[in-house]
PDB file of C-alpha atoms in Angstrom:
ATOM      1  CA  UNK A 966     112.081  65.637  89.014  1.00  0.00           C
ATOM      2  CA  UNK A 967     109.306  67.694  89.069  1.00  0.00           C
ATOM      3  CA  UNK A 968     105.330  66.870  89.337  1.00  0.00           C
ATOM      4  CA  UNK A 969     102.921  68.675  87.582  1.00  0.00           C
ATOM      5  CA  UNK A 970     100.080  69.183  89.999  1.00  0.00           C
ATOM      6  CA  UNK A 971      96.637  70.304  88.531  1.00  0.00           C
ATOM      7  CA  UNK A 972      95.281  74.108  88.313  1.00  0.00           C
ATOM      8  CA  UNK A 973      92.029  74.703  90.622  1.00  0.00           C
ATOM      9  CA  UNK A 974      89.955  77.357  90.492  1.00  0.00           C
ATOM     10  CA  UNK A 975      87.913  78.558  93.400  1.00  0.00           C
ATOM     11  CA  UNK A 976      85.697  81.950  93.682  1.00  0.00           C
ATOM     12  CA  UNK A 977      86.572  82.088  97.674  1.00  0.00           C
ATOM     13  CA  UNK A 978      88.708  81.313 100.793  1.00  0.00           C
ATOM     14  CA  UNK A 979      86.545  78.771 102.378  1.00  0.00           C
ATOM     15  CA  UNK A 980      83.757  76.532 101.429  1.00  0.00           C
ATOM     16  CA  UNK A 981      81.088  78.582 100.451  1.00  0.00           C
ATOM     17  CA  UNK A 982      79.120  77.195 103.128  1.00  0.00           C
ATOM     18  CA  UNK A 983      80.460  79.093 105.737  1.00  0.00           C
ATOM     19  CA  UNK A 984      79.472  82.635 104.259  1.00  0.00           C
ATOM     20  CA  UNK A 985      76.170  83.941 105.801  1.00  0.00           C
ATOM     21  CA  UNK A 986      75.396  87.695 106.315  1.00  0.00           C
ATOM     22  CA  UNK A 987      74.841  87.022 109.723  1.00  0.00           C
ATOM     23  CA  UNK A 988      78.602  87.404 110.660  1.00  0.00           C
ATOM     24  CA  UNK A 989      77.959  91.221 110.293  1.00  0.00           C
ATOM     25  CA  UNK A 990      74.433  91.497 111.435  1.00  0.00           C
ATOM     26  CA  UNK A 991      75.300  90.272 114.973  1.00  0.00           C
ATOM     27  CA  UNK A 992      78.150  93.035 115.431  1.00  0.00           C
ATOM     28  CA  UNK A 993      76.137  95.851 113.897  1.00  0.00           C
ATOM     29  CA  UNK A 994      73.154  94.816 115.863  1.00  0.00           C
ATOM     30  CA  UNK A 995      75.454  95.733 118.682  1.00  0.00           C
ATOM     31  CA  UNK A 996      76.164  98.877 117.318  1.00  0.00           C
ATOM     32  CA  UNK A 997      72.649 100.049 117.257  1.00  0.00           C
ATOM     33  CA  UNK A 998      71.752  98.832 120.612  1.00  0.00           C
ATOM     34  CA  UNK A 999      75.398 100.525 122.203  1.00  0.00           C
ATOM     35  CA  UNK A1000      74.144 103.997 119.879  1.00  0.00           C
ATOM     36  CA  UNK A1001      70.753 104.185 121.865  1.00  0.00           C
ATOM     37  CA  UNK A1002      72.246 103.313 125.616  1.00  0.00           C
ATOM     38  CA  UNK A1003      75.106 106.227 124.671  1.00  0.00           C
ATOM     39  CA  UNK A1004      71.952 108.305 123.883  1.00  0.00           C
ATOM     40  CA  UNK A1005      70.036 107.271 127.016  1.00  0.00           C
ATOM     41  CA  UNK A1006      72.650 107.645 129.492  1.00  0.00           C
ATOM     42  CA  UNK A1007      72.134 110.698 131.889  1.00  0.00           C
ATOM     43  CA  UNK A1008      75.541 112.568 132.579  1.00  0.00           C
ATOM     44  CA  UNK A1009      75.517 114.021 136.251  1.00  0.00           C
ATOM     45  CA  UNK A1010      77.203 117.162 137.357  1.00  0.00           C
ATOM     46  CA  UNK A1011      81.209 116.922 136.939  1.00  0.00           C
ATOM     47  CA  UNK A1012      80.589 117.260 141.067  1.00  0.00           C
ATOM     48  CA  UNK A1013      78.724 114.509 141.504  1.00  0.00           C
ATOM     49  CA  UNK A1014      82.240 112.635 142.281  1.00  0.00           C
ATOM     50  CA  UNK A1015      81.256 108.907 142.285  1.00  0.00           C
ATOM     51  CA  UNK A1016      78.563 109.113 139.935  1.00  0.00           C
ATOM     52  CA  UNK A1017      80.327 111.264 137.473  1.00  0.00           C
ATOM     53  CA  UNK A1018      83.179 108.446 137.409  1.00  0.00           C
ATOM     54  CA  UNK A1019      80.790 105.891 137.263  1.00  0.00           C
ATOM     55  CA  UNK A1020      78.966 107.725 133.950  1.00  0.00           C
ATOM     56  CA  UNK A1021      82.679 108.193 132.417  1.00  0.00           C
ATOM     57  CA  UNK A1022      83.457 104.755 133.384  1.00  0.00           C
ATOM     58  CA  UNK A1023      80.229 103.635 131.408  1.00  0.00           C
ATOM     59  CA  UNK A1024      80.429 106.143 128.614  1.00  0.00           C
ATOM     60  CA  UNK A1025      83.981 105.025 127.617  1.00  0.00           C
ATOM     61  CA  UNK A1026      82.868 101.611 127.995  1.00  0.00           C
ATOM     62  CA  UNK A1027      80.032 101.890 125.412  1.00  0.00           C
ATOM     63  CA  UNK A1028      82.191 103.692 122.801  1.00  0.00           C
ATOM     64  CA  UNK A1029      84.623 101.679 123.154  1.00  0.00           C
ATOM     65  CA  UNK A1030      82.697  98.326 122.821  1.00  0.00           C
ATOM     66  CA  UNK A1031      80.814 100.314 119.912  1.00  0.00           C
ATOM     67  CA  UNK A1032      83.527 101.059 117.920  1.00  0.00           C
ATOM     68  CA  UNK A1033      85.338  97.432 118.162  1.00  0.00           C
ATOM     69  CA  UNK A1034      81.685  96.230 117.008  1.00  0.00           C
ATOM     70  CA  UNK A1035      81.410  99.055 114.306  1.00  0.00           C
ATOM     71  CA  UNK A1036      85.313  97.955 113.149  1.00  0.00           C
ATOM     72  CA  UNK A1037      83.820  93.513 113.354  1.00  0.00           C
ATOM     73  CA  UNK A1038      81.139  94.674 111.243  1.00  0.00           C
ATOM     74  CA  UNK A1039      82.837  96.410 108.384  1.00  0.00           C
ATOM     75  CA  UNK A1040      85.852  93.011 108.264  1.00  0.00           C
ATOM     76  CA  UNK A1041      82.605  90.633 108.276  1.00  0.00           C
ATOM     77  CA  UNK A1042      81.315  92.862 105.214  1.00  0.00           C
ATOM     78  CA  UNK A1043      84.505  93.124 103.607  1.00  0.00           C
ATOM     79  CA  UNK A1044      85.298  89.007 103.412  1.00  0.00           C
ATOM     80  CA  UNK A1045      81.919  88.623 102.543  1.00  0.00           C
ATOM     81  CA  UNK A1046      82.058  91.160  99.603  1.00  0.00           C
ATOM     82  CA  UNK A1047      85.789  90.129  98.231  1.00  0.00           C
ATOM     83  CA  UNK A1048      85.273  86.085  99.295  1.00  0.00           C
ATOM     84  CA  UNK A1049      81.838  85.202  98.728  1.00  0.00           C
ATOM     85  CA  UNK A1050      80.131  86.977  95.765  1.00  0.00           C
ATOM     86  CA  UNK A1051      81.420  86.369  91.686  1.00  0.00           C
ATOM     87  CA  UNK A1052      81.344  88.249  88.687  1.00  0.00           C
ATOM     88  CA  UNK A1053      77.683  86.658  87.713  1.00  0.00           C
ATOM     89  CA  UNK A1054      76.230  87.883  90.681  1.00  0.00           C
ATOM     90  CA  UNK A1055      77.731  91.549  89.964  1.00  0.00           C
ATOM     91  CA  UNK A1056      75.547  91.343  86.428  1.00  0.00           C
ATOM     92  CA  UNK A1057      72.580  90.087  88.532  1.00  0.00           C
ATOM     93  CA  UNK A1058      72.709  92.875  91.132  1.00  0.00           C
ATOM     94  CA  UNK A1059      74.970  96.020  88.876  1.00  0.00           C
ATOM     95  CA  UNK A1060      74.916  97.739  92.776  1.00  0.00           C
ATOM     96  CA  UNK A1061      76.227  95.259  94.463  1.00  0.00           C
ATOM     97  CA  UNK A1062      79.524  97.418  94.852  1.00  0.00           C
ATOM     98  CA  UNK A1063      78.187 100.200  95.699  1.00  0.00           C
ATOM     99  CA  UNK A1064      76.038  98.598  98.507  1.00  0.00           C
ATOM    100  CA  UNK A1065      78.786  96.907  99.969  1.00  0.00           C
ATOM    101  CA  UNK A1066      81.011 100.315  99.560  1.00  0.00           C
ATOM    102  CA  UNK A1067      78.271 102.154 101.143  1.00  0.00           C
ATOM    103  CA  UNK A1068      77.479  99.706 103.962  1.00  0.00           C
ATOM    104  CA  UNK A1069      81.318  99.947 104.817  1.00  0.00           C
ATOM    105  CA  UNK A1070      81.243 103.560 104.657  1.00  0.00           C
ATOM    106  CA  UNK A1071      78.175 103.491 107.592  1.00  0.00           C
ATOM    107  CA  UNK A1072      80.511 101.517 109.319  1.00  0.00           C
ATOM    108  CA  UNK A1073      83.495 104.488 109.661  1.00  0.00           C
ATOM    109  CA  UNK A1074      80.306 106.753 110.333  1.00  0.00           C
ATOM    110  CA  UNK A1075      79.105 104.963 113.550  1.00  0.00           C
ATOM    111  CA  UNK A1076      82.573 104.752 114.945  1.00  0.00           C
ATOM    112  CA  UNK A1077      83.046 108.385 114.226  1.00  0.00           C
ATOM    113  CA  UNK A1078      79.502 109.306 115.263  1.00  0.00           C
ATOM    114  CA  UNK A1079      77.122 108.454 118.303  1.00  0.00           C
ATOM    115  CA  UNK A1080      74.128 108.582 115.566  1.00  0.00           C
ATOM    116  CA  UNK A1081      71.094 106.633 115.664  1.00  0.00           C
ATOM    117  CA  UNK A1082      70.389 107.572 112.126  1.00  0.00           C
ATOM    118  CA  UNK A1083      73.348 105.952 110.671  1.00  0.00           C
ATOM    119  CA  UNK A1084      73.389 102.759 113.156  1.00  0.00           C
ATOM    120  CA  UNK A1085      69.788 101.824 111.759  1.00  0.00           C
ATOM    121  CA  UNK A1086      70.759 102.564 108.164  1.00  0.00           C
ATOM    122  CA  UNK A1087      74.017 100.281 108.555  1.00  0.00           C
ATOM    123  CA  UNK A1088      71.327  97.587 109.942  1.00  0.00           C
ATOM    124  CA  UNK A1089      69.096  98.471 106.917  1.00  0.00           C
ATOM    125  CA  UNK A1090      71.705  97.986 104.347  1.00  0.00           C
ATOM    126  CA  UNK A1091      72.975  94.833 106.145  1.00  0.00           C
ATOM    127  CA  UNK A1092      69.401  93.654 105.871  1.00  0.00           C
ATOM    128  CA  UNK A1093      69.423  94.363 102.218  1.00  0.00           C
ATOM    129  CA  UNK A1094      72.965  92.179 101.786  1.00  0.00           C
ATOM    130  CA  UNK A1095      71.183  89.525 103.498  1.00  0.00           C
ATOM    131  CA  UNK A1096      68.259  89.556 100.658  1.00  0.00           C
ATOM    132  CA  UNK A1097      70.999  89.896  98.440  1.00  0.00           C
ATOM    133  CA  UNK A1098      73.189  87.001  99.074  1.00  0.00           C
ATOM    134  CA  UNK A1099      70.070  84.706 100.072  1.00  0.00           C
ATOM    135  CA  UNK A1100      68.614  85.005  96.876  1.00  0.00           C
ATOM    136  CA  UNK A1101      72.041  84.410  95.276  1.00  0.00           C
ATOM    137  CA  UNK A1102      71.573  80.902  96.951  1.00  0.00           C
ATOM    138  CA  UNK A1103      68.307  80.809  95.641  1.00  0.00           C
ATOM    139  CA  UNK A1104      66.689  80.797  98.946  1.00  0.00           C
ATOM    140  CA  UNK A1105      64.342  82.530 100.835  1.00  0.00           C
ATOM    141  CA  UNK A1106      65.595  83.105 104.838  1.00  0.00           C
ATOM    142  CA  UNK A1107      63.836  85.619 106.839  1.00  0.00           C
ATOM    143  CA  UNK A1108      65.474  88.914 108.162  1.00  0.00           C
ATOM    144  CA  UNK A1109      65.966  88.523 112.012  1.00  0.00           C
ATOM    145  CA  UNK A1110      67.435  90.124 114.329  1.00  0.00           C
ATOM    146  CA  UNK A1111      67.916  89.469 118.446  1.00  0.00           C
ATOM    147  CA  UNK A1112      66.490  92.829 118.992  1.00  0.00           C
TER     148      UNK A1112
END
């Protein structure tokens, strides 16, 4: 014999609770900060033996750690795009695809790229989800950042 067992409906994964813009500010903050140390870091002469290792060493290091963060950033966007926001908030904000599309996009950009430029304007449209999804909850939370 069979049960019948009711039909629920949910718009996400997880308790909504759980979703907070945050989970990709953190790793893109990262990004930014590993984009300007890249761009500070003074490469000695390939003769230099220890020193030259030691910038290699570092260099790898910091792209490495960059793109990993780069990669966190663009799966914390993702869930929070596809998991978090509904069709009522897509009439609210009619860009709301795009900015999430775009914000993704940034992400493949500072992997790819050691670019100041497009690590600020990943934290910039990351700031702008955050207004976003705040206001979505009817609530006001400030923009901060550890930097």
């Amino acid at each position: 014999m069979m049960s019948t067992l009711p039909t629920v409906f949910a718009h996400c994964d997880a308790p909504c609770g759980v979703y907070d813009p945050a989970s990709a500010r953190v790793p893109a903050e990262a990004v930014l900060q590993l984009t300007k140390k890249i761009l500070e870091l003074k490469k000695p002469q390939p003769n230099e033996g220890a020193a030259h290792q030691a910038y290699l060493n570092t260099f790898m290091r910091y792209i490495f750690i960059k793109e990993q963060q780069a990669e966190l950033t663009k799966k914390e966007l993702l869930i929070l795009w596809t998991d978090y926001f509904k069709p009522e908030h897509l009439e609210k904000y009619p860009g709301l695809h795009d900015t999430f599309w775009q914000a993704a996009k940034l992400c493949s950009a500072c992997k790819r790229e050691v670019s100041l430029e497009h690590a600020q304007e990943l934290m910039d449209a990351i700031k702008n989800i955050h207004q976003i999804f705040w206001a979505t909850k009817g609530k006001n939370v400030p923009w901060v950042t550890a930097t």
